[in-house]
């Protein structure tokens, strides 16, 4: 392995090997994460039972994470296999979009708690709210802020990693906000459960949509807990990195490289955990994911057994799927939806 230098300091062989090992492990995590992200995004997009506001936030989180991961994968491939130096500086045309996407993903996590608060406060009317206003407003504000911060660091400060008092304050504020959000999220879960028990116990007459939305708030609170954990880890990693750069806690070159390598590796695992948590802990997404995987597996298994003439003779819909499979999938989605309605009307969550 060639000698490596960082800020003019020669890196020892042991530290060099450790950093390269973490880089290989990070790359091995990023490569499968990108197709899993794409698969999860398609599942979330096709799910019609999720509320429009919640679906928009989940898709935005997946998009932001994906846009942040692929530049990092490109940099790792270039540094490890092409330039053969894992400590090269990242070009601005790579680090700029990646930083903007990273900031966008963090802010989408904050918006998620706002959406859950709205679903709790306006439980009587939230199910019938189908306007795009909430999504358009938060997307516009978030995109403008992300672009402004990235352009300011890249052009004015001439470095995406330069820190000002304002940027440090923003990172500290994001960390404090994440801690507060965890507390608020737990309180929302308890409040929804208490409200459901209260209305269920006194026999208060209420519309089916209201009862369903209240029950769905409780279920969604449980299902989104892993998402909030992933969001908190991302904010925490950014906070630790920022505090180290600002106050110079770790200054030795070798320790700095090991520290950064560990943070990037933790961020890669966290990026993989986000779509996996969505598909595993949300029952509707989990059911759709299993159905999609079954269709893919069946197609691969039968591709060699079915002749081209037989494959062509089957009636297909506009998406290229057999009508029988489409009808079966739609029936399963309807059954799942009405089971939730029945559970919301007659059973406790």
mmCIF file of C-alpha atoms in Angstrom:
data_model
loop_
_atom_site.group_PDB
_atom_site.id
_atom_site.type_symbol
_atom_site.label_atom_id
_atom_site.label_comp_id
_atom_site.label_asym_id
_atom_site.label_seq_id
_atom_site.Cartn_x
_atom_site.Cartn_y
_atom_site.Cartn_z
ATOM 1 C CA UNK A 1 0.000 0.000 0.000
ATOM 2 C CA UNK A 2 1.385 3.396 -1.024
ATOM 3 C CA UNK A 3 2.403 5.984 1.551
ATOM 4 C CA UNK A 4 -0.320 8.486 2.418
ATOM 5 C CA UNK A 5 -0.198 12.033 3.693
ATOM 6 C CA UNK A 6 -2.809 14.231 5.336
ATOM 7 C CA UNK A 7 -2.179 17.997 5.602
ATOM 8 C CA UNK A 8 1.509 17.337 4.986
ATOM 9 C CA UNK A 9 1.740 14.720 7.750
ATOM 10 C CA UNK A 10 2.757 11.169 6.880
ATOM 11 C CA UNK A 11 0.234 8.547 7.998
ATOM 12 C CA UNK A 12 1.529 5.394 9.677
ATOM 13 C CA UNK A 13 0.884 2.019 8.094
ATOM 14 C CA UNK A 14 -1.505 0.888 10.839
ATOM 15 C CA UNK A 15 -3.673 4.015 10.645
ATOM 16 C CA UNK A 16 -3.538 3.907 6.849
ATOM 17 C CA UNK A 17 -4.768 0.300 6.848
ATOM 18 C CA UNK A 18 -7.555 1.078 9.347
ATOM 19 C CA UNK A 19 -8.822 4.027 7.307
ATOM 20 C CA UNK A 20 -8.756 2.014 4.081
ATOM 21 C CA UNK A 21 -10.585 -0.855 5.808
ATOM 22 C CA UNK A 22 -13.330 1.512 6.963
ATOM 23 C CA UNK A 23 -13.501 3.005 3.463
ATOM 24 C CA UNK A 24 -13.975 -0.449 1.901
ATOM 25 C CA UNK A 25 -16.623 -1.304 4.498
ATOM 26 C CA UNK A 26 -18.378 2.014 3.860
ATOM 27 C CA UNK A 27 -18.361 1.413 0.112
ATOM 28 C CA UNK A 28 -19.692 -2.103 0.654
ATOM 29 C CA UNK A 29 -22.566 -0.566 2.618
ATOM 30 C CA UNK A 30 -23.332 2.194 0.110
ATOM 31 C CA UNK A 31 -23.493 -0.018 -2.987
ATOM 32 C CA UNK A 32 -26.537 -2.079 -1.867
ATOM 33 C CA UNK A 33 -28.113 0.933 -0.133
ATOM 34 C CA UNK A 34 -28.759 2.814 -3.386
ATOM 35 C CA UNK A 35 -30.922 0.111 -5.070
ATOM 36 C CA UNK A 36 -32.693 -0.558 -1.752
ATOM 37 C CA UNK A 37 -33.468 3.169 -1.565
ATOM 38 C CA UNK A 38 -34.886 3.094 -5.099
ATOM 39 C CA UNK A 39 -37.000 0.021 -4.308
ATOM 40 C CA UNK A 40 -38.321 1.556 -1.079
ATOM 41 C CA UNK A 41 -39.142 4.823 -2.877
ATOM 42 C CA UNK A 42 -41.239 2.983 -5.458
ATOM 43 C CA UNK A 43 -43.114 1.130 -2.695
ATOM 44 C CA UNK A 44 -43.863 4.338 -0.769
ATOM 45 C CA UNK A 45 -44.938 6.160 -3.937
ATOM 46 C CA UNK A 46 -47.371 3.421 -4.995
ATOM 47 C CA UNK A 47 -48.970 3.128 -1.529
ATOM 48 C CA UNK A 48 -52.262 5.018 -1.637
ATOM 49 C CA UNK A 49 -53.306 4.510 2.015
ATOM 50 C CA UNK A 50 -50.553 6.736 3.453
ATOM 51 C CA UNK A 51 -51.622 10.338 3.968
ATOM 52 C CA UNK A 52 -50.321 12.649 1.254
ATOM 53 C CA UNK A 53 -48.311 14.803 3.678
ATOM 54 C CA UNK A 54 -46.633 11.804 5.318
ATOM 55 C CA UNK A 55 -45.891 10.169 1.969
ATOM 56 C CA UNK A 56 -44.256 13.365 0.708
ATOM 57 C CA UNK A 57 -41.954 13.579 3.727
ATOM 58 C CA UNK A 58 -40.918 9.918 3.536
ATOM 59 C CA UNK A 59 -40.159 10.249 -0.185
ATOM 60 C CA UNK A 60 -38.180 13.428 0.494
ATOM 61 C CA UNK A 61 -36.119 11.663 3.174
ATOM 62 C CA UNK A 62 -35.330 8.805 0.810
ATOM 63 C CA UNK A 63 -34.470 11.181 -2.035
ATOM 64 C CA UNK A 64 -32.233 13.336 0.150
ATOM 65 C CA UNK A 65 -30.403 10.319 1.547
ATOM 66 C CA UNK A 66 -29.903 8.827 -1.924
ATOM 67 C CA UNK A 67 -28.582 12.115 -3.334
ATOM 68 C CA UNK A 68 -26.138 12.275 -0.444
ATOM 69 C CA UNK A 69 -24.945 8.673 -0.749
ATOM 70 C CA UNK A 70 -24.119 8.335 -4.435
ATOM 71 C CA UNK A 71 -21.547 11.189 -4.493
ATOM 72 C CA UNK A 72 -19.867 9.606 -1.484
ATOM 73 C CA UNK A 73 -19.792 6.243 -3.281
ATOM 74 C CA UNK A 74 -18.274 7.933 -6.353
ATOM 75 C CA UNK A 75 -15.600 9.600 -4.216
ATOM 76 C CA UNK A 76 -14.711 6.328 -2.470
ATOM 77 C CA UNK A 77 -14.387 4.452 -5.775
ATOM 78 C CA UNK A 78 -12.180 7.208 -7.195
ATOM 79 C CA UNK A 79 -9.998 7.529 -4.113
ATOM 80 C CA UNK A 80 -9.544 3.806 -3.445
ATOM 81 C CA UNK A 81 -9.319 2.289 -6.933
ATOM 82 C CA UNK A 82 -8.300 5.174 -9.218
ATOM 83 C CA UNK A 83 -6.239 7.733 -7.316
ATOM 84 C CA UNK A 84 -5.146 5.127 -4.744
ATOM 85 C CA UNK A 85 -5.274 7.754 -2.007
ATOM 86 C CA UNK A 86 -8.137 7.829 0.464
ATOM 87 C CA UNK A 87 -7.247 11.280 1.789
ATOM 88 C CA UNK A 88 -7.716 13.406 -1.331
ATOM 89 C CA UNK A 89 -9.907 16.498 -1.128
ATOM 90 C CA UNK A 90 -13.379 16.169 -2.633
ATOM 91 C CA UNK A 91 -14.183 18.329 -5.720
ATOM 92 C CA UNK A 92 -16.790 21.031 -5.160
ATOM 93 C CA UNK A 93 -19.048 19.743 -7.931
ATOM 94 C CA UNK A 94 -19.329 16.532 -5.883
ATOM 95 C CA UNK A 95 -19.312 17.889 -2.333
ATOM 96 C CA UNK A 96 -21.695 20.766 -3.131
ATOM 97 C CA UNK A 97 -24.760 18.711 -4.162
ATOM 98 C CA UNK A 98 -23.925 16.112 -1.508
ATOM 99 C CA UNK A 99 -23.862 18.730 1.255
ATOM 100 C CA UNK A 100 -27.112 20.282 0.014
ATOM 101 C CA UNK A 101 -28.803 16.860 -0.048
ATOM 102 C CA UNK A 102 -27.480 16.069 3.437
ATOM 103 C CA UNK A 103 -28.925 19.325 4.797
ATOM 104 C CA UNK A 104 -32.209 18.717 2.972
ATOM 105 C CA UNK A 105 -32.530 15.254 4.513
ATOM 106 C CA UNK A 106 -31.928 16.601 8.010
ATOM 107 C CA UNK A 107 -34.566 19.305 7.584
ATOM 108 C CA UNK A 108 -37.075 16.773 6.227
ATOM 109 C CA UNK A 109 -36.666 14.888 9.493
ATOM 110 C CA UNK A 110 -37.644 18.035 11.409
ATOM 111 C CA UNK A 111 -40.684 18.522 9.161
ATOM 112 C CA UNK A 112 -41.825 14.996 9.997
ATOM 113 C CA UNK A 113 -42.444 15.916 13.641
ATOM 114 C CA UNK A 114 -44.446 18.972 12.494
ATOM 115 C CA UNK A 115 -46.624 16.735 10.325
ATOM 116 C CA UNK A 116 -47.249 14.364 13.239
ATOM 117 C CA UNK A 117 -48.233 17.315 15.460
ATOM 118 C CA UNK A 118 -50.715 18.492 12.807
ATOM 119 C CA UNK A 119 -52.154 14.973 12.523
ATOM 120 C CA UNK A 120 -52.664 14.954 16.301
ATOM 121 C CA UNK A 121 -54.058 18.462 16.775
ATOM 122 C CA UNK A 122 -56.406 18.286 13.773
ATOM 123 C CA UNK A 123 -57.356 14.639 14.201
ATOM 124 C CA UNK A 124 -61.036 15.359 13.449
ATOM 125 C CA UNK A 125 -60.334 16.747 9.965
ATOM 126 C CA UNK A 126 -56.824 15.575 9.032
ATOM 127 C CA UNK A 127 -57.927 12.453 7.159
ATOM 128 C CA UNK A 128 -60.017 14.547 4.744
ATOM 129 C CA UNK A 129 -57.228 17.109 4.163
ATOM 130 C CA UNK A 130 -55.835 16.336 0.705
ATOM 131 C CA UNK A 131 -54.312 19.665 -0.334
ATOM 132 C CA UNK A 132 -50.726 19.924 -1.591
ATOM 133 C CA UNK A 133 -50.223 23.227 0.284
ATOM 134 C CA UNK A 134 -48.287 21.754 3.239
ATOM 135 C CA UNK A 135 -45.917 19.799 0.974
ATOM 136 C CA UNK A 136 -45.337 22.716 -1.414
ATOM 137 C CA UNK A 137 -44.618 25.167 1.428
ATOM 138 C CA UNK A 138 -42.137 23.043 3.362
ATOM 139 C CA UNK A 139 -40.395 21.804 0.207
ATOM 140 C CA UNK A 140 -39.968 25.359 -1.095
ATOM 141 C CA UNK A 141 -38.596 26.688 2.195
ATOM 142 C CA UNK A 142 -36.261 23.721 2.656
ATOM 143 C CA UNK A 143 -34.853 23.808 -0.877
ATOM 144 C CA UNK A 144 -34.222 27.572 -0.693
ATOM 145 C CA UNK A 145 -32.415 27.264 2.660
ATOM 146 C CA UNK A 146 -30.292 24.313 1.498
ATOM 147 C CA UNK A 147 -29.233 26.055 -1.717
ATOM 148 C CA UNK A 148 -28.508 29.307 0.128
ATOM 149 C CA UNK A 149 -26.293 27.600 2.724
ATOM 150 C CA UNK A 150 -24.430 25.558 0.104
ATOM 151 C CA UNK A 151 -23.826 28.525 -2.222
ATOM 152 C CA UNK A 152 -22.707 30.688 0.704
ATOM 153 C CA UNK A 153 -20.135 28.139 1.853
ATOM 154 C CA UNK A 154 -18.925 27.275 -1.650
ATOM 155 C CA UNK A 155 -18.664 30.791 -3.099
ATOM 156 C CA UNK A 156 -18.383 33.220 -0.178
ATOM 157 C CA UNK A 157 -16.357 31.127 2.281
ATOM 158 C CA UNK A 158 -14.692 29.181 -0.579
ATOM 159 C CA UNK A 159 -15.080 25.954 1.390
ATOM 160 C CA UNK A 160 -18.022 23.708 2.187
ATOM 161 C CA UNK A 161 -16.349 22.818 5.474
ATOM 162 C CA UNK A 162 -15.682 26.363 6.690
ATOM 163 C CA UNK A 163 -17.570 27.219 9.842
ATOM 164 C CA UNK A 164 -18.957 30.564 10.949
ATOM 165 C CA UNK A 165 -20.695 31.485 14.169
ATOM 166 C CA UNK A 166 -24.011 31.284 12.313
ATOM 167 C CA UNK A 167 -23.369 27.790 10.928
ATOM 168 C CA UNK A 168 -22.138 26.508 14.295
ATOM 169 C CA UNK A 169 -25.241 27.974 15.919
ATOM 170 C CA UNK A 170 -27.430 26.226 13.346
ATOM 171 C CA UNK A 171 -25.798 22.855 14.031
ATOM 172 C CA UNK A 172 -26.160 23.311 17.787
ATOM 173 C CA UNK A 173 -29.784 24.354 17.295
ATOM 174 C CA UNK A 174 -30.442 21.290 15.130
ATOM 175 C CA UNK A 175 -29.022 19.035 17.846
ATOM 176 C CA UNK A 176 -31.153 20.654 20.549
ATOM 177 C CA UNK A 177 -34.204 20.496 18.280
ATOM 178 C CA UNK A 178 -33.645 16.773 17.699
ATOM 179 C CA UNK A 179 -33.575 16.097 21.438
ATOM 180 C CA UNK A 180 -36.758 18.135 21.896
ATOM 181 C CA UNK A 181 -38.390 16.311 18.971
ATOM 182 C CA UNK A 182 -37.748 12.927 20.568
ATOM 183 C CA UNK A 183 -39.518 14.149 23.712
ATOM 184 C CA UNK A 184 -42.410 15.634 21.680
ATOM 185 C CA UNK A 185 -42.725 12.448 19.630
ATOM 186 C CA UNK A 186 -43.033 10.305 22.757
ATOM 187 C CA UNK A 187 -45.608 12.736 24.198
ATOM 188 C CA UNK A 188 -47.640 12.615 20.977
ATOM 189 C CA UNK A 189 -47.755 8.820 21.139
ATOM 190 C CA UNK A 190 -48.973 8.893 24.751
ATOM 191 C CA UNK A 191 -51.510 11.649 24.029
ATOM 192 C CA UNK A 192 -53.035 9.804 21.063
ATOM 193 C CA UNK A 193 -53.306 6.594 23.080
ATOM 194 C CA UNK A 194 -54.909 8.432 26.013
ATOM 195 C CA UNK A 195 -57.358 10.245 23.711
ATOM 196 C CA UNK A 196 -58.316 6.982 22.017
ATOM 197 C CA UNK A 197 -58.936 5.276 25.363
ATOM 198 C CA UNK A 198 -60.969 8.261 26.580
ATOM 199 C CA UNK A 199 -63.218 8.402 23.519
ATOM 200 C CA UNK A 200 -63.538 4.634 23.368
ATOM 201 C CA UNK A 201 -64.363 4.373 27.064
ATOM 202 C CA UNK A 202 -67.099 7.006 27.246
ATOM 203 C CA UNK A 203 -68.812 5.699 24.119
ATOM 204 C CA UNK A 204 -68.653 9.068 22.394
ATOM 205 C CA UNK A 205 -70.127 8.923 18.923
ATOM 206 C CA UNK A 206 -67.611 9.895 16.281
ATOM 207 C CA UNK A 207 -67.176 9.550 12.556
ATOM 208 C CA UNK A 208 -65.427 6.507 11.164
ATOM 209 C CA UNK A 209 -62.759 8.671 9.500
ATOM 210 C CA UNK A 210 -61.965 10.388 12.825
ATOM 211 C CA UNK A 211 -61.670 7.108 14.681
ATOM 212 C CA UNK A 212 -59.533 5.679 11.899
ATOM 213 C CA UNK A 213 -57.214 8.715 11.895
ATOM 214 C CA UNK A 214 -56.791 8.566 15.672
ATOM 215 C CA UNK A 215 -56.001 4.866 15.509
ATOM 216 C CA UNK A 216 -53.651 5.469 12.591
ATOM 217 C CA UNK A 217 -51.821 8.171 14.569
ATOM 218 C CA UNK A 218 -51.053 5.611 17.272
ATOM 219 C CA UNK A 219 -49.901 2.983 14.795
ATOM 220 C CA UNK A 220 -47.864 5.483 12.769
ATOM 221 C CA UNK A 221 -46.161 6.713 15.928
ATOM 222 C CA UNK A 222 -44.882 3.209 16.594
ATOM 223 C CA UNK A 223 -43.899 2.648 12.975
ATOM 224 C CA UNK A 224 -41.983 5.928 12.602
ATOM 225 C CA UNK A 225 -39.894 5.476 15.750
ATOM 226 C CA UNK A 226 -36.967 3.939 13.757
ATOM 227 C CA UNK A 227 -37.135 6.879 11.313
ATOM 228 C CA UNK A 228 -36.743 9.358 14.159
ATOM 229 C CA UNK A 229 -33.848 7.328 15.535
ATOM 230 C CA UNK A 230 -32.085 7.399 12.142
ATOM 231 C CA UNK A 231 -32.704 11.138 11.884
ATOM 232 C CA UNK A 232 -31.299 11.728 15.381
ATOM 233 C CA UNK A 233 -28.153 9.702 14.588
ATOM 234 C CA UNK A 234 -27.576 11.754 11.427
ATOM 235 C CA UNK A 235 -27.915 15.039 13.311
ATOM 236 C CA UNK A 236 -25.690 13.742 16.112
ATOM 237 C CA UNK A 237 -22.931 12.735 13.669
ATOM 238 C CA UNK A 238 -23.036 16.184 12.065
ATOM 239 C CA UNK A 239 -22.981 17.842 15.486
ATOM 240 C CA UNK A 240 -19.953 15.853 16.672
ATOM 241 C CA UNK A 241 -18.041 16.582 13.462
ATOM 242 C CA UNK A 242 -18.856 20.292 13.666
ATOM 243 C CA UNK A 243 -17.813 20.604 17.306
ATOM 244 C CA UNK A 244 -14.522 18.880 16.561
ATOM 245 C CA UNK A 245 -13.732 21.227 13.666
ATOM 246 C CA UNK A 246 -14.765 24.285 15.666
ATOM 247 C CA UNK A 247 -12.950 23.581 18.937
ATOM 248 C CA UNK A 248 -10.096 21.352 17.726
ATOM 249 C CA UNK A 249 -10.802 18.466 20.093
ATOM 250 C CA UNK A 250 -8.968 15.989 17.859
ATOM 251 C CA UNK A 251 -5.992 17.573 16.089
ATOM 252 C CA UNK A 252 -3.517 14.766 15.391
ATOM 253 C CA UNK A 253 -3.697 13.795 11.715
ATOM 254 C CA UNK A 254 -4.010 10.037 12.259
ATOM 255 C CA UNK A 255 -6.673 10.400 14.942
ATOM 256 C CA UNK A 256 -8.563 12.877 12.757
ATOM 257 C CA UNK A 257 -8.636 10.428 9.841
ATOM 258 C CA UNK A 258 -9.824 7.572 12.041
ATOM 259 C CA UNK A 259 -12.460 9.855 13.553
ATOM 260 C CA UNK A 260 -13.757 10.996 10.146
ATOM 261 C CA UNK A 261 -13.673 7.455 8.767
ATOM 262 C CA UNK A 262 -15.762 6.200 11.673
ATOM 263 C CA UNK A 263 -18.311 9.020 11.268
ATOM 264 C CA UNK A 264 -18.671 8.395 7.528
ATOM 265 C CA UNK A 265 -19.064 4.671 8.187
ATOM 266 C CA UNK A 266 -21.724 5.300 10.833
ATOM 267 C CA UNK A 267 -23.534 7.620 8.426
ATOM 268 C CA UNK A 268 -23.470 4.914 5.730
ATOM 269 C CA UNK A 269 -25.013 2.331 8.078
ATOM 270 C CA UNK A 270 -27.607 4.900 9.126
ATOM 271 C CA UNK A 271 -28.492 5.548 5.484
ATOM 272 C CA UNK A 272 -29.069 1.827 4.965
ATOM 273 C CA UNK A 273 -31.164 1.602 8.137
ATOM 274 C CA UNK A 274 -33.636 4.270 6.948
ATOM 275 C CA UNK A 275 -35.275 2.345 4.039
ATOM 276 C CA UNK A 276 -34.944 -0.977 5.862
ATOM 277 C CA UNK A 277 -36.801 0.481 8.864
ATOM 278 C CA UNK A 278 -39.561 1.835 6.615
ATOM 279 C CA UNK A 279 -40.095 -1.514 4.914
ATOM 280 C CA UNK A 280 -39.840 -3.612 8.082
ATOM 281 C CA UNK A 281 -41.800 -1.584 10.650
ATOM 282 C CA UNK A 282 -44.649 -0.152 8.567
ATOM 283 C CA UNK A 283 -47.100 -3.038 7.957
ATOM 284 C CA UNK A 284 -48.557 -1.651 4.719
ATOM 285 C CA UNK A 285 -45.135 -0.948 3.223
ATOM 286 C CA UNK A 286 -43.915 -4.313 4.475
ATOM 287 C CA UNK A 287 -46.835 -6.094 2.806
ATOM 288 C CA UNK A 288 -46.298 -4.263 -0.475
ATOM 289 C CA UNK A 289 -42.558 -4.940 -0.396
ATOM 290 C CA UNK A 290 -43.122 -8.667 0.106
ATOM 291 C CA UNK A 291 -45.673 -8.714 -2.734
ATOM 292 C CA UNK A 292 -43.281 -6.884 -5.071
ATOM 293 C CA UNK A 293 -40.405 -9.206 -4.194
ATOM 294 C CA UNK A 294 -42.668 -12.206 -4.802
ATOM 295 C CA UNK A 295 -43.560 -10.858 -8.261
ATOM 296 C CA UNK A 296 -39.894 -10.247 -9.091
ATOM 297 C CA UNK A 297 -38.921 -13.701 -7.845
ATOM 298 C CA UNK A 298 -41.720 -15.321 -9.833
ATOM 299 C CA UNK A 299 -40.738 -13.427 -12.971
ATOM 300 C CA UNK A 300 -37.119 -14.502 -12.646
ATOM 301 C CA UNK A 301 -38.115 -18.101 -11.960
ATOM 302 C CA UNK A 302 -40.513 -18.314 -14.890
ATOM 303 C CA UNK A 303 -38.468 -16.328 -17.385
ATOM 304 C CA UNK A 304 -36.644 -19.424 -18.569
ATOM 305 C CA UNK A 305 -39.673 -21.724 -18.348
ATOM 306 C CA UNK A 306 -42.155 -19.604 -20.321
ATOM 307 C CA UNK A 307 -41.716 -19.347 -24.062
ATOM 308 C CA UNK A 308 -41.732 -15.906 -25.712
ATOM 309 C CA UNK A 309 -45.040 -16.766 -27.430
ATOM 310 C CA UNK A 310 -46.703 -17.686 -24.119
ATOM 311 C CA UNK A 311 -45.324 -14.592 -22.425
ATOM 312 C CA UNK A 312 -46.662 -12.378 -25.181
ATOM 313 C CA UNK A 313 -50.049 -14.077 -25.184
ATOM 314 C CA UNK A 314 -50.755 -13.114 -21.577
ATOM 315 C CA UNK A 315 -52.972 -9.992 -21.220
ATOM 316 C CA UNK A 316 -50.910 -7.203 -19.676
ATOM 317 C CA UNK A 317 -51.778 -3.830 -18.177
ATOM 318 C CA UNK A 318 -50.060 -0.536 -18.966
ATOM 319 C CA UNK A 319 -47.254 -1.328 -16.498
ATOM 320 C CA UNK A 320 -46.511 -4.641 -18.205
ATOM 321 C CA UNK A 321 -47.955 -6.785 -15.399
ATOM 322 C CA UNK A 322 -50.502 -9.566 -15.985
ATOM 323 C CA UNK A 323 -54.058 -8.419 -15.234
ATOM 324 C CA UNK A 324 -54.572 -11.317 -12.837
ATOM 325 C CA UNK A 325 -51.672 -10.259 -10.622
ATOM 326 C CA UNK A 326 -52.780 -6.626 -10.711
ATOM 327 C CA UNK A 327 -56.344 -7.480 -9.682
ATOM 328 C CA UNK A 328 -55.054 -9.729 -6.897
ATOM 329 C CA UNK A 329 -52.761 -6.957 -5.601
ATOM 330 C CA UNK A 330 -55.562 -4.374 -5.674
ATOM 331 C CA UNK A 331 -57.858 -6.738 -3.781
ATOM 332 C CA UNK A 332 -55.180 -7.308 -1.133
ATOM 333 C CA UNK A 333 -54.703 -3.536 -0.716
ATOM 334 C CA UNK A 334 -58.452 -3.019 -0.343
ATOM 335 C CA UNK A 335 -58.701 -5.847 2.188
ATOM 336 C CA UNK A 336 -55.842 -4.357 4.215
ATOM 337 C CA UNK A 337 -57.468 -0.924 4.149
ATOM 338 C CA UNK A 338 -60.871 -2.157 5.303
ATOM 339 C CA UNK A 339 -59.264 -4.302 8.002
ATOM 340 C CA UNK A 340 -57.683 -1.133 9.386
ATOM 341 C CA UNK A 341 -61.029 0.640 9.221
ATOM 342 C CA UNK A 342 -62.692 -2.229 11.048
ATOM 343 C CA UNK A 343 -59.927 -2.247 13.657
ATOM 344 C CA UNK A 344 -60.228 1.513 14.121
ATOM 345 C CA UNK A 345 -64.011 1.248 14.530
ATOM 346 C CA UNK A 346 -64.241 -1.666 16.901
ATOM 347 C CA UNK A 347 -60.891 -2.530 18.471
ATOM 348 C CA UNK A 348 -58.282 -0.865 20.587
ATOM 349 C CA UNK A 349 -54.834 -0.485 18.964
#
